[in-house]
Coordinates of C-alpha atoms in Angstrom, one line a residue:
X1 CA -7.1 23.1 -2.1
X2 CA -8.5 26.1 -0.6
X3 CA -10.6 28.7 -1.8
X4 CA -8.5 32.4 -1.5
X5 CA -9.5 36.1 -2.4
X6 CA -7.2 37.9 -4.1
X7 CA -6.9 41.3 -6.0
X8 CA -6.6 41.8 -10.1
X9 CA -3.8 43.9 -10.8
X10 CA -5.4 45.4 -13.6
X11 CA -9.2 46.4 -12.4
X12 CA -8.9 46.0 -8.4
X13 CA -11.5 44.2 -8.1
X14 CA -11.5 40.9 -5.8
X15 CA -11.8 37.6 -7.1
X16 CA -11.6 33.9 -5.8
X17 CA -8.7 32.3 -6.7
X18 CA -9.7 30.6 -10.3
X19 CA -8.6 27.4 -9.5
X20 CA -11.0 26.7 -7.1
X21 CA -14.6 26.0 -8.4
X22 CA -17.7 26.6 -5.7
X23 CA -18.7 23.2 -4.9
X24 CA -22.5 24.6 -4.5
X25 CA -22.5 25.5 -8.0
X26 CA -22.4 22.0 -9.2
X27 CA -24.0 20.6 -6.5
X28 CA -27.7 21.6 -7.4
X29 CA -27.1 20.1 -11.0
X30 CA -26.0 16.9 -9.4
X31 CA -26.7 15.4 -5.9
X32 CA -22.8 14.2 -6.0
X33 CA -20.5 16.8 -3.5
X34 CA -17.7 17.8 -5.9
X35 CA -14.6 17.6 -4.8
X36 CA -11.0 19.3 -5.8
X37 CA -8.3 18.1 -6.4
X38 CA -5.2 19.9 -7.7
X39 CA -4.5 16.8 -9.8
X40 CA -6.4 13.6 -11.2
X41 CA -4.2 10.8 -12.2
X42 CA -6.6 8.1 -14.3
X43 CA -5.2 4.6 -13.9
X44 CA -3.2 2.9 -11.3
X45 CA -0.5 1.1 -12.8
X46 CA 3.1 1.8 -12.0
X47 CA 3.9 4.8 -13.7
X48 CA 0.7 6.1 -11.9
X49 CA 2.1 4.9 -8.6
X50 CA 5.6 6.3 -9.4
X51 CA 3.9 9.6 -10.4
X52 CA 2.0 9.6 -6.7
X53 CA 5.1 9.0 -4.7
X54 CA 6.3 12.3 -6.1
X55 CA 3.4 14.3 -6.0
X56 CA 3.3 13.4 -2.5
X57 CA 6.8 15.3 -2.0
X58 CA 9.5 12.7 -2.2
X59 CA 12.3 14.4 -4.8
X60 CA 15.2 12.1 -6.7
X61 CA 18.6 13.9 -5.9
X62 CA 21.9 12.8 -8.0
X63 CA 24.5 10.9 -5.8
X64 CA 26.9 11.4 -8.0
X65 CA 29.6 9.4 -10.3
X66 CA 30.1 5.5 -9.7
X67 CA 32.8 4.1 -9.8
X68 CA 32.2 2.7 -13.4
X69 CA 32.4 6.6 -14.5
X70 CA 28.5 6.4 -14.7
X71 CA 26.3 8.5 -15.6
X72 CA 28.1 10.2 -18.8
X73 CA 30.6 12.9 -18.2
X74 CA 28.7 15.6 -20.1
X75 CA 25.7 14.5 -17.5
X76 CA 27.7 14.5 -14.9
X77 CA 29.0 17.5 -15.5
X78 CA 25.3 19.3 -15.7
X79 CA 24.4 17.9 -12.8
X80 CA 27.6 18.4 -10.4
X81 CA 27.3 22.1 -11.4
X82 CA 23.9 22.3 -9.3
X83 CA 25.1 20.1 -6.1
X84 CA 22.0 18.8 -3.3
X85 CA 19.7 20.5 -5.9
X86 CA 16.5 18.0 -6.7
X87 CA 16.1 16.6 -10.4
X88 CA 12.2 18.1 -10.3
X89 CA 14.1 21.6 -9.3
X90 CA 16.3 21.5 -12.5
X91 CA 16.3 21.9 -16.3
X92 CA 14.9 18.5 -17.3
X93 CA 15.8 19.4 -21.2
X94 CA 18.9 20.4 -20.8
X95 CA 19.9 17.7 -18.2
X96 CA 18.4 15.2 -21.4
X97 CA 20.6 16.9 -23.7
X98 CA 22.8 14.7 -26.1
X99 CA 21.3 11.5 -24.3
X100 CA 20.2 8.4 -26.5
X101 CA 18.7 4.9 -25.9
X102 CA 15.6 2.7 -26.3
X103 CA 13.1 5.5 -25.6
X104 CA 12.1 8.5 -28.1
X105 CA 11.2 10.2 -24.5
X106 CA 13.9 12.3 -23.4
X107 CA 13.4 12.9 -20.1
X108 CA 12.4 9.0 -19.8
X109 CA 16.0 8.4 -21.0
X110 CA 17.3 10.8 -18.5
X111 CA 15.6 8.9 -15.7
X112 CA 16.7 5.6 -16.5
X113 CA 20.1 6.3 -17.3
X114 CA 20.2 7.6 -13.9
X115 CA 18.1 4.7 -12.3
X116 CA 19.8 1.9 -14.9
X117 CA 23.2 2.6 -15.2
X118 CA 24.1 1.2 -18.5
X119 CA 20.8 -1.0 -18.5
X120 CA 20.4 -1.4 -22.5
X121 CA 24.2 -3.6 -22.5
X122 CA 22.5 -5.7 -20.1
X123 CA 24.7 -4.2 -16.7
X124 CA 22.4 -4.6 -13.4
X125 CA 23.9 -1.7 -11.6
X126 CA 23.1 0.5 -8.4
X127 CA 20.8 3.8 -9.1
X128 CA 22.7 7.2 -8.9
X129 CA 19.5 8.5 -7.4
X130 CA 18.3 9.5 -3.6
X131 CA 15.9 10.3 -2.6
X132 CA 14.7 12.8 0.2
X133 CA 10.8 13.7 1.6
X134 CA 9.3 17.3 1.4
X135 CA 6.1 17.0 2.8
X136 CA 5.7 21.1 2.5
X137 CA 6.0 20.5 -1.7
X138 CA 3.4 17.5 -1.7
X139 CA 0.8 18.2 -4.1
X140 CA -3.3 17.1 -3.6
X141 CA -3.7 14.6 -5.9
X142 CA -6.1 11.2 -6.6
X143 CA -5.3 8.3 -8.4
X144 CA -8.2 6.2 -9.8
X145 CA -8.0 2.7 -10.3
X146 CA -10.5 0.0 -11.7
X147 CA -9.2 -2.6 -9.5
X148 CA -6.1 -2.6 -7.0
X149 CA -3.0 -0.8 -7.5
X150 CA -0.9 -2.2 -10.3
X151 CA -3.2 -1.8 -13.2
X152 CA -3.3 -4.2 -16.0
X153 CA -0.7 -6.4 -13.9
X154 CA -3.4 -7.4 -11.4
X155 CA -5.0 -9.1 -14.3
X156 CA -2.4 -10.6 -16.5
X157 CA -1.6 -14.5 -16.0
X158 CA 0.6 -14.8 -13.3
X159 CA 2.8 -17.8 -13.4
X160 CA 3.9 -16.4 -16.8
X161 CA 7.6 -14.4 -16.5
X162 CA 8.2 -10.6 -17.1
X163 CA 10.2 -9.9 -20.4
X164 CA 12.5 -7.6 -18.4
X165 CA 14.6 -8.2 -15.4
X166 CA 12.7 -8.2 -12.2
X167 CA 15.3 -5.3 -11.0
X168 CA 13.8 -3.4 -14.0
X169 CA 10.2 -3.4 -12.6
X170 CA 11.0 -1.9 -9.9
X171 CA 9.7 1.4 -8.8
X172 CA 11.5 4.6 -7.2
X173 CA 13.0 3.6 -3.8
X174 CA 12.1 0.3 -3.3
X175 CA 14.4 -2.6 -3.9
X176 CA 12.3 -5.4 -5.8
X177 CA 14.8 -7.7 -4.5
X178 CA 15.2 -6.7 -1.4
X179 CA 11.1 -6.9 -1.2
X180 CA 11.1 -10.5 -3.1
X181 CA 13.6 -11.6 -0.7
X182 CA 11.3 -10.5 1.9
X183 CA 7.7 -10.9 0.7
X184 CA 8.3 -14.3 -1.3
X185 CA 8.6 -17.4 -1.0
X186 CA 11.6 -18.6 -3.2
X187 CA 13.9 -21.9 -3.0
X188 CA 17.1 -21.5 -1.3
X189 CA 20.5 -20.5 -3.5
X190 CA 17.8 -19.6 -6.5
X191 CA 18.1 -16.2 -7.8
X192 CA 16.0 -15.5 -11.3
X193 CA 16.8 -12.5 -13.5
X194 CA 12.8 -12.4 -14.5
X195 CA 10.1 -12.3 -12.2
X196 CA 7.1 -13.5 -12.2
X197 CA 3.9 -11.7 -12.7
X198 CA 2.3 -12.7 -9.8
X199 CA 5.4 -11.0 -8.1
X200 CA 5.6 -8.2 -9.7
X201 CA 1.9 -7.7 -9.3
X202 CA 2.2 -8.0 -5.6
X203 CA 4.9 -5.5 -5.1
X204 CA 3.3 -2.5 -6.9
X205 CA 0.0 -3.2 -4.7
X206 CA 2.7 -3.5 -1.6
X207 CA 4.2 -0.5 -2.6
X208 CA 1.6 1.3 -2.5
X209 CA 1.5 0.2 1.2
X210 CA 4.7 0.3 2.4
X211 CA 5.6 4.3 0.3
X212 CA 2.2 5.2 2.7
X213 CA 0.2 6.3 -0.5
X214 CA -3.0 4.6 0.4
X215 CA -4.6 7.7 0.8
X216 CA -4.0 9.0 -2.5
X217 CA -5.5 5.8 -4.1
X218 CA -8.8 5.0 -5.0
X219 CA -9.5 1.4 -6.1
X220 CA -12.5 -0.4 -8.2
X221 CA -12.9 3.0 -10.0
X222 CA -14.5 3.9 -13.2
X223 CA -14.0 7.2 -14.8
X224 CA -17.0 7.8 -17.1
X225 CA -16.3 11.4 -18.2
X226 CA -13.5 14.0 -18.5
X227 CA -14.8 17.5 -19.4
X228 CA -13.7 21.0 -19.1
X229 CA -15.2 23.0 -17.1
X230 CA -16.8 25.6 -19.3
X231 CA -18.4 23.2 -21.6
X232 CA -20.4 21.6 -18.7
X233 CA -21.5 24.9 -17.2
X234 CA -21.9 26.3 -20.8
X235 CA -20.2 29.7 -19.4
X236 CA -17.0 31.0 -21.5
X237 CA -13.6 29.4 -20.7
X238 CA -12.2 32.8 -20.1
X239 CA -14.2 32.8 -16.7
X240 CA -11.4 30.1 -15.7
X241 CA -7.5 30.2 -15.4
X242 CA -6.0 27.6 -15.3
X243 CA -8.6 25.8 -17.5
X244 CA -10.6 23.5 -15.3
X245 CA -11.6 20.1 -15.7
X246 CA -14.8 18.1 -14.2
X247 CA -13.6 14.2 -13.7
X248 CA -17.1 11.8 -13.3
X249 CA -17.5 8.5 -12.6
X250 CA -18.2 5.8 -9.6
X251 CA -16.9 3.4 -7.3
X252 CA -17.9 0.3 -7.1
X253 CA -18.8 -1.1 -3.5
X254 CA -19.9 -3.9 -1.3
X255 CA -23.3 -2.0 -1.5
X256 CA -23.9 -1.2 -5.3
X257 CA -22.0 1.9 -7.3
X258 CA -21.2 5.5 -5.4
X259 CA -20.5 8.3 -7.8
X260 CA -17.8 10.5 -7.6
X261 CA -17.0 14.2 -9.1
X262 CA -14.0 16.0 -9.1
X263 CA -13.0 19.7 -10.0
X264 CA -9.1 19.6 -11.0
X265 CA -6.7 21.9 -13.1
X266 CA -4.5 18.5 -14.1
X267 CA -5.4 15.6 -15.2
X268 CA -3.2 12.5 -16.1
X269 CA -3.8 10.1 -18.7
X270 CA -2.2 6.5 -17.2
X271 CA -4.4 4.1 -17.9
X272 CA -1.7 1.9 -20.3
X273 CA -2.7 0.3 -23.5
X274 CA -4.3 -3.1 -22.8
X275 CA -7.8 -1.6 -22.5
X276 CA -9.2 -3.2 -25.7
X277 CA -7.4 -6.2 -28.1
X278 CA -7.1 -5.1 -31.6
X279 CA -10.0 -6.3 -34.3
X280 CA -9.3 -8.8 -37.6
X281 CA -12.0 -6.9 -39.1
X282 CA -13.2 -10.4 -40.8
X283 CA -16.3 -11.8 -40.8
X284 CA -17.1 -14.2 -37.5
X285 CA -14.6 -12.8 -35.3
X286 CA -17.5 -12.3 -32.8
X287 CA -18.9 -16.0 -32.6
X288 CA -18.1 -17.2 -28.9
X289 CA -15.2 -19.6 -30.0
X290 CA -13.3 -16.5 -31.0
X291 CA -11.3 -15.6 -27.6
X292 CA -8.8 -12.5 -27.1
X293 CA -6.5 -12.9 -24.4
X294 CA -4.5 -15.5 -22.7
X295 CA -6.4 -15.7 -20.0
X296 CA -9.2 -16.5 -21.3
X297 CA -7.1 -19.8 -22.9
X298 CA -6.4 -20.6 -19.6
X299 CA -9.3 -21.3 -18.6
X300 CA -10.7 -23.1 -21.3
X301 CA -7.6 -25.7 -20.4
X302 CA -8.6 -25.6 -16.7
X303 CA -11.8 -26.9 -17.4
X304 CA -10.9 -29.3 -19.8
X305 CA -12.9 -27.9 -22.8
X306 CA -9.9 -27.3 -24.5
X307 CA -7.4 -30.7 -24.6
X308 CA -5.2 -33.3 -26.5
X309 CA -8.5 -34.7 -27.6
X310 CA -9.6 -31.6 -29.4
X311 CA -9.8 -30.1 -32.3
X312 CA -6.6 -27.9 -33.1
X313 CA -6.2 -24.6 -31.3
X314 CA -5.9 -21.5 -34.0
X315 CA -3.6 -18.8 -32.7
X316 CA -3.2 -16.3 -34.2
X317 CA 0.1 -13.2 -33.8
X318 CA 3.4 -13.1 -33.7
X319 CA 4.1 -11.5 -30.5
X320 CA 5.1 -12.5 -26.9
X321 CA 1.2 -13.2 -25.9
X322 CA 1.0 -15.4 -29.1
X323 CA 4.1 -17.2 -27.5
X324 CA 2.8 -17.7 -24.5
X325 CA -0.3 -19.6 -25.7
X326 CA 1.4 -21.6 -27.9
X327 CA 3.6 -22.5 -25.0
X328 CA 0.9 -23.6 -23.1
X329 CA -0.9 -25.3 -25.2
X330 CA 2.0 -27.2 -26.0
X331 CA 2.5 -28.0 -22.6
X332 CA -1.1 -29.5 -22.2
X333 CA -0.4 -31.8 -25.7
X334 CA -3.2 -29.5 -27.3
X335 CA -3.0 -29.3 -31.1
X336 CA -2.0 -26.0 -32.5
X337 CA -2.0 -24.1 -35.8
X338 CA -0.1 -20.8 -35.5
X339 CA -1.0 -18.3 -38.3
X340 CA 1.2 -14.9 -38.7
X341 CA 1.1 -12.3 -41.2
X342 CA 5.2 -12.3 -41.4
X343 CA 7.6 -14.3 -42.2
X344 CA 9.2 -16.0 -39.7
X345 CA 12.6 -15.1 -40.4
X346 CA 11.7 -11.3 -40.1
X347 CA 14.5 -9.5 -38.1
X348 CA 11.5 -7.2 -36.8
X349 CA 9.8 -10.2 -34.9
X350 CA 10.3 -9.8 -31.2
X351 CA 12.2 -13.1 -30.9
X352 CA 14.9 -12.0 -32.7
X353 CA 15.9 -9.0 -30.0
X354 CA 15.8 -11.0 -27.0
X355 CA 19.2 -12.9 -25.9
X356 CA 18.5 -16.5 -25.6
X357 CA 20.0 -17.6 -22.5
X358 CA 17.5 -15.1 -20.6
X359 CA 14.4 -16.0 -22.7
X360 CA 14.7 -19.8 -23.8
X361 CA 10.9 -20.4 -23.9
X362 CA 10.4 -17.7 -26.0
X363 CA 13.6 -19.0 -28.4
X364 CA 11.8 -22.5 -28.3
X365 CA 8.7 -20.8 -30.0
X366 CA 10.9 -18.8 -32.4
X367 CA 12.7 -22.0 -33.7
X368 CA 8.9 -24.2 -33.9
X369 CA 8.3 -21.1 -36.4
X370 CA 10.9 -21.3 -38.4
X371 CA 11.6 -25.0 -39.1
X372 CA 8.0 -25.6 -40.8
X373 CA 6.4 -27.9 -37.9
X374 CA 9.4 -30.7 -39.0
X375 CA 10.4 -30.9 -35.6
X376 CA 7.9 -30.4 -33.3
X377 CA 5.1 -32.2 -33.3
X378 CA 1.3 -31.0 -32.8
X379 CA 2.6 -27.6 -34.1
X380 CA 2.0 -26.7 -37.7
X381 CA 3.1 -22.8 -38.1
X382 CA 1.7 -20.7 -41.2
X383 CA 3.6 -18.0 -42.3
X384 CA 2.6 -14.8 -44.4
X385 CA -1.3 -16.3 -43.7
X386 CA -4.0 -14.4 -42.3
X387 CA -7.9 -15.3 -41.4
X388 CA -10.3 -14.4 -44.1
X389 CA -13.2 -15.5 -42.8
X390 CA -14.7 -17.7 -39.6
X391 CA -18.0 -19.5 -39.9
X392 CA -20.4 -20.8 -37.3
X393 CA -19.5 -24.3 -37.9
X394 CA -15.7 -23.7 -36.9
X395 CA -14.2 -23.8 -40.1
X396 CA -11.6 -20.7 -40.6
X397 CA -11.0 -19.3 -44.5
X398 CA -7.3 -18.9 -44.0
X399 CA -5.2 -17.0 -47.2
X400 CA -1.5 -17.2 -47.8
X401 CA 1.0 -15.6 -50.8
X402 CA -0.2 -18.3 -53.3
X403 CA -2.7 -20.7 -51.3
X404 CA -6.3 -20.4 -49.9
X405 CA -7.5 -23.1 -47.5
X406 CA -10.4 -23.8 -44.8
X407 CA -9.3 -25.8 -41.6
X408 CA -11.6 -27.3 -38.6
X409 CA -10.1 -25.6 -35.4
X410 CA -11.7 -26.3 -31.6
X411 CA -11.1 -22.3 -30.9
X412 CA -9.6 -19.1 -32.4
X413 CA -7.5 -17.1 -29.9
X414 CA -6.7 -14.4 -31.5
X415 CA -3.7 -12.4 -29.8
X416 CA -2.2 -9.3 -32.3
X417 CA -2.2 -6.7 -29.9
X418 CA -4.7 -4.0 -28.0
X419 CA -5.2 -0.5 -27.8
X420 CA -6.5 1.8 -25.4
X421 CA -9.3 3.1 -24.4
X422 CA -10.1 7.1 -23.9
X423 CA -13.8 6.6 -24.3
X424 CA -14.7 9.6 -21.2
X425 CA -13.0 12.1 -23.3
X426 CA -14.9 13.6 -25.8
X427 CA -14.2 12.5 -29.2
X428 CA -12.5 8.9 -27.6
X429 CA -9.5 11.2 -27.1
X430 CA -8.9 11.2 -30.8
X431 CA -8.3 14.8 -30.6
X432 CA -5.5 14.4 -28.7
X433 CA -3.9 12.3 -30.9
X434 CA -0.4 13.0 -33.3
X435 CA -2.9 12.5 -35.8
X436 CA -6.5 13.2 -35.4
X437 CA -7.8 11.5 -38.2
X438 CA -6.9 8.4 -37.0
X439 CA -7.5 6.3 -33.5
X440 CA -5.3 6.4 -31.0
X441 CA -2.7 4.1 -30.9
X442 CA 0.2 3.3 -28.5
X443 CA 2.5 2.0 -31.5
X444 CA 1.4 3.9 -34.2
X445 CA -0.6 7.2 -33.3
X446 CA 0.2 8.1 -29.3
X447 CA -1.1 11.2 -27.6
X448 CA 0.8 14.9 -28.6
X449 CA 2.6 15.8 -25.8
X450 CA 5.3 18.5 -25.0
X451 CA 8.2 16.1 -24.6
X452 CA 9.9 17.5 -21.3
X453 CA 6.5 18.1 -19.3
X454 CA 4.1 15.3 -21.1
X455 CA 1.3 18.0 -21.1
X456 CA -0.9 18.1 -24.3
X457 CA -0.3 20.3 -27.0
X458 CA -4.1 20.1 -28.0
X459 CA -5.1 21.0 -24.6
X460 CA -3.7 22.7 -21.9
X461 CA -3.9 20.6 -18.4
X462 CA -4.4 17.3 -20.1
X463 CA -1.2 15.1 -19.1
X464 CA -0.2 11.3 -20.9
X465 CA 2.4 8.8 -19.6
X466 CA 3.3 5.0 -19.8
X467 CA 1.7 3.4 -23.2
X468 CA 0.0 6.6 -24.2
X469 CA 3.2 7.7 -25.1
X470 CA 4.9 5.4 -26.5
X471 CA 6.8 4.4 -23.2
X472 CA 6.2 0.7 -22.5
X473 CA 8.8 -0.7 -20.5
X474 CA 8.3 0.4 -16.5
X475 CA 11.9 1.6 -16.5
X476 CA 11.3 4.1 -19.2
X477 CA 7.6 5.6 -18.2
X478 CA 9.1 6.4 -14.6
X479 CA 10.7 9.0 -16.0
X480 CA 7.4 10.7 -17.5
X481 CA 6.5 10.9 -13.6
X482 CA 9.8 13.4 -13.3
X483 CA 8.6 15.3 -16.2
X484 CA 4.7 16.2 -15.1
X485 CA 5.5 16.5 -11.5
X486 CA 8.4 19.5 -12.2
X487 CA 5.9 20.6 -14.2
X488 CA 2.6 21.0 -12.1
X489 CA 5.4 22.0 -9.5
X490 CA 6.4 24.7 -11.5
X491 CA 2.5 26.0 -12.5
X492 CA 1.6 25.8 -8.8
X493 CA 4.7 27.8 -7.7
X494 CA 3.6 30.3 -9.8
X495 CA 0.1 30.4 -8.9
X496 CA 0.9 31.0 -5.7
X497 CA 3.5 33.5 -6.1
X498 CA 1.0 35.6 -8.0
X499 CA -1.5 35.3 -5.7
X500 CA 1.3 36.3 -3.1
X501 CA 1.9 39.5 -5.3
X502 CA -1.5 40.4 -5.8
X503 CA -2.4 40.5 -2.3
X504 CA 1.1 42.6 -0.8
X505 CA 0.8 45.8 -1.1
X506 CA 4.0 46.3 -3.3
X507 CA 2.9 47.0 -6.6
X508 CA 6.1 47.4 -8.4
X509 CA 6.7 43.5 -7.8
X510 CA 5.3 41.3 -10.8
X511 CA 4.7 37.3 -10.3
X512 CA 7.0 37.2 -13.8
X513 CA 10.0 38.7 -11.8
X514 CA 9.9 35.6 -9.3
X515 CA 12.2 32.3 -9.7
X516 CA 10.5 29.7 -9.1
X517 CA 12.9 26.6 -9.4
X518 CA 15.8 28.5 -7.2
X519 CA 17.4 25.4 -6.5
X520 CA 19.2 25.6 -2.5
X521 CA 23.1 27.1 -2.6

């Protein structure tokens, strides 16, 4: 971004351009050189990544109609009436219009239906998108990332199998297949709908390679503050426009932790919703038999302190992580006691939703719940049960509809979910929240966001995608990439229109008067 003098219509006086903060300014209250940026995307997972291939100019163009009479005619219709024009160029709510499917994010829904033709009745079909590069239109931008790109998928267990196809973790452009086929080792004539993790994992940090967006990425990150500008200079917030936003934090290297500080007029919230596992809130949950993740099972079984020989295993949820630990530590003959608030014949349970020729293992654990531990043995499930208390001697309080009991258990691992974590922005990001009186949560209480730009409506410049807005599948927070880039497109056009304006000598012009989204004819 470079600093440019321009002249205010109204006084004629000359200014610098507002988006551009004197470096030298900040640099004698810190000793770190600020840096800007004309966007900051927190978190490198792959709606990050996604978002950085088009900020870095590569536009999705419609190809048109299969020959399945995909997408929708009405769609179809919208978009044939602007031919070789670029979906970030076009009216993202009116394209969105009438649409429906697994996503309460309508340009997300737009995306996929154009990327997944037909995806939620289980069809695998070709995209209708292109894609072309405009190197002219890419936009300065950083992504930071606390460890390589992929986010949370770098640290998740990897011989474990994605819930969704391995076509739908795919990002924009790249073939996971065609990578797989090419990248992987597989057995001949073997062809899996799922993927691993471990794959998946490896093609969004290959990605990041092969789309040449290295330079845009920062790894082994840590973002430790997120304030506007005018609260850290303590000089009024009129003295900015766009509002500005000073990002902090360091790097963490070879040789101990650089700092980092950046001057931006966007910043993107990615950072998904795995940051922290949800809390019991009962007494004992912090003793150091009480674990929270699957990994850290894993390696309790890996070094034997956790075996057939030991006391049973508590798990507690009724989700797909709680599956997977009871799946392997029923593989490993460990003994298990499965507590879950529900009942096991719930429709709302997970298990239910998922077809059972894709997901057997997950089916297995569905029936073990359901038939009362008659059939399986080493597996005793409790229904309707939660922990009320966990003492020092491992002995857990547990409390059901009409029973109370204490049990003897070797650990707790306690999987019902996480939440994220928005501890650099002031207030935890609460504030930014549907309601502010309440955490933030991914399921429950996401961040506000205009739905067909994902900016804030608390405050301007602030942008969300992924988990933070209720988009948790890969295929569906792709499409919140679409909506911020048209949108920072859009507010940069302008700025630079105006600035244009104000330093022709044509007075009768006005930046309003300008189209900024002409689309080519």
């Amino acid at each position: 971004m470079r600093t440019k003098t321009i002249r205010c219509p109204s006084t004629g006086t000359r200014r610098t351009r507002q988006a551009v903060v004197d470096s030298r300014s900040l640099a004698t209250e810190t000793s770190v050189k600020t840096i800007n940026k004309d966007v900051i995307v927190i978190g490198n997972g792959p709606s990050a990544i996604t978002l950085s291939y088009l900020l870095s100019g590569r536009w999705p163009y419609y190809k048109g109609m299969d020959a399945l009479g995909h997408p929708p005619d009405f769609l179809h219709a919208r978009l044939e009436s602007k031919p070789n024009c670029s979906l970030v160029l076009q009216d993202l709510k009116e394209l969105s219009e009438g649409l429906e499917g697994r996503s309460s994010n309508p340009v997300a829904l737009l995306y996929d239906t154009l990327n997944h033709p037909d995806a939620d009745t289980g069809q695998d079909l070709p995209s209708l998108l292109s894609w072309k590069n405009h190197p002219e239109h890419a936009i300065d931008h950083v992504v930071l990332g606390r460890g390589p790109p992929g986010g949370s998928w770098q640290a998740m267990e990897g011989d474990v199998l994605t819930i969704s196809r391995g076509t739908w973790m795919e990002l924009a452009n790249l073939s996971f297949r065609e990578w797989e086929e090419t990248a992987c080792e597989r057995q001949l004539g073997i062809r899996q709908k799922r993927a691993s993790v471990k794959h998946v994992a490896q093609y969004y940090h290959d990605y990041v390679n092969i789309k040449g967006l290295r330079p845009y990425f920062r790894d082994s990150a840590e973002v430790t503050s997120v304030r506007r500008l005018d609260q850290v200079k303590n000089v009024p917030a009129e003295s900015y426009a766009p509002t500005l936003w000073q990002v902090t934090g360091h790097v963490r290297t070879a040789e101990g932790l650089e700092n980092f500080q950046y001057v931006t007029p966007n910043v993107v919230l990615a950072i998904g919703g795995t940051d922290r596992p949800n809390s019991m809130n009962v007494a004992g949950e912090n003793l150091p038999f009480v674990i929270k993740s699957l990994q850290a099972m894993e390696k309790l079984i890996s070094s034997q302190q956790l075996n057939r020989q030991s006391e049973p295993v508590l798990i507690v949820g009724a989700g797909l992580s709680a599956a997977d630990a009871i799946i392997a530590a029923h593989f490993h003959g460990i003994p298990i006691i499965h507590v879950f608030r529900r009942k096991a014949t719930d429709p709302s349970l997970i298990f239910g939703q998922l077809p059972s020729n894709m997901y057997p293992e997950y089916h297995k654990v569905y029936q073990m719940m359901k038939d009362n531990g008659m059939t399986y043995t080493g597996y005793t499930p409790m229904e309707q049960c939660q922990i009320v208390r966990i003492q020092s001697d491992g002995k857990v309080c547990l409390q059901g509809p009409d029973y109370s009991t204490k049990i003897k258990v070797s650990f707790v691992v306690v999987l019902i979910g996480s939440r994220p974590s928005l501890n650099f922005l002031e207030n935890k990001g609460r504030d930014l929240t549907v309601d502010v009186t309440k955490p933030i949560s991914c399921r429950n209480n996401p961040l506000d966001v205009d739905l067909f730009t994902l900016e804030s409506t608390k405050q301007p410049g602030i942008y969300a995608m992924g988990p933070l807005v209720s988009d948790n599948f890969v295929r569906f927070a792709q499409g919140g990439a679409l909506a911020i880039t048209r949108d920072i497109h859009t507010k940069l056009s302008r700025l630079k229109a105006k600035e244009e304006i104000f330093n022709s000598a044509i007075p009768s012009v006005t930046a309003e008067s300008v189209s900024y989204l002409d689309c080519p004819t």
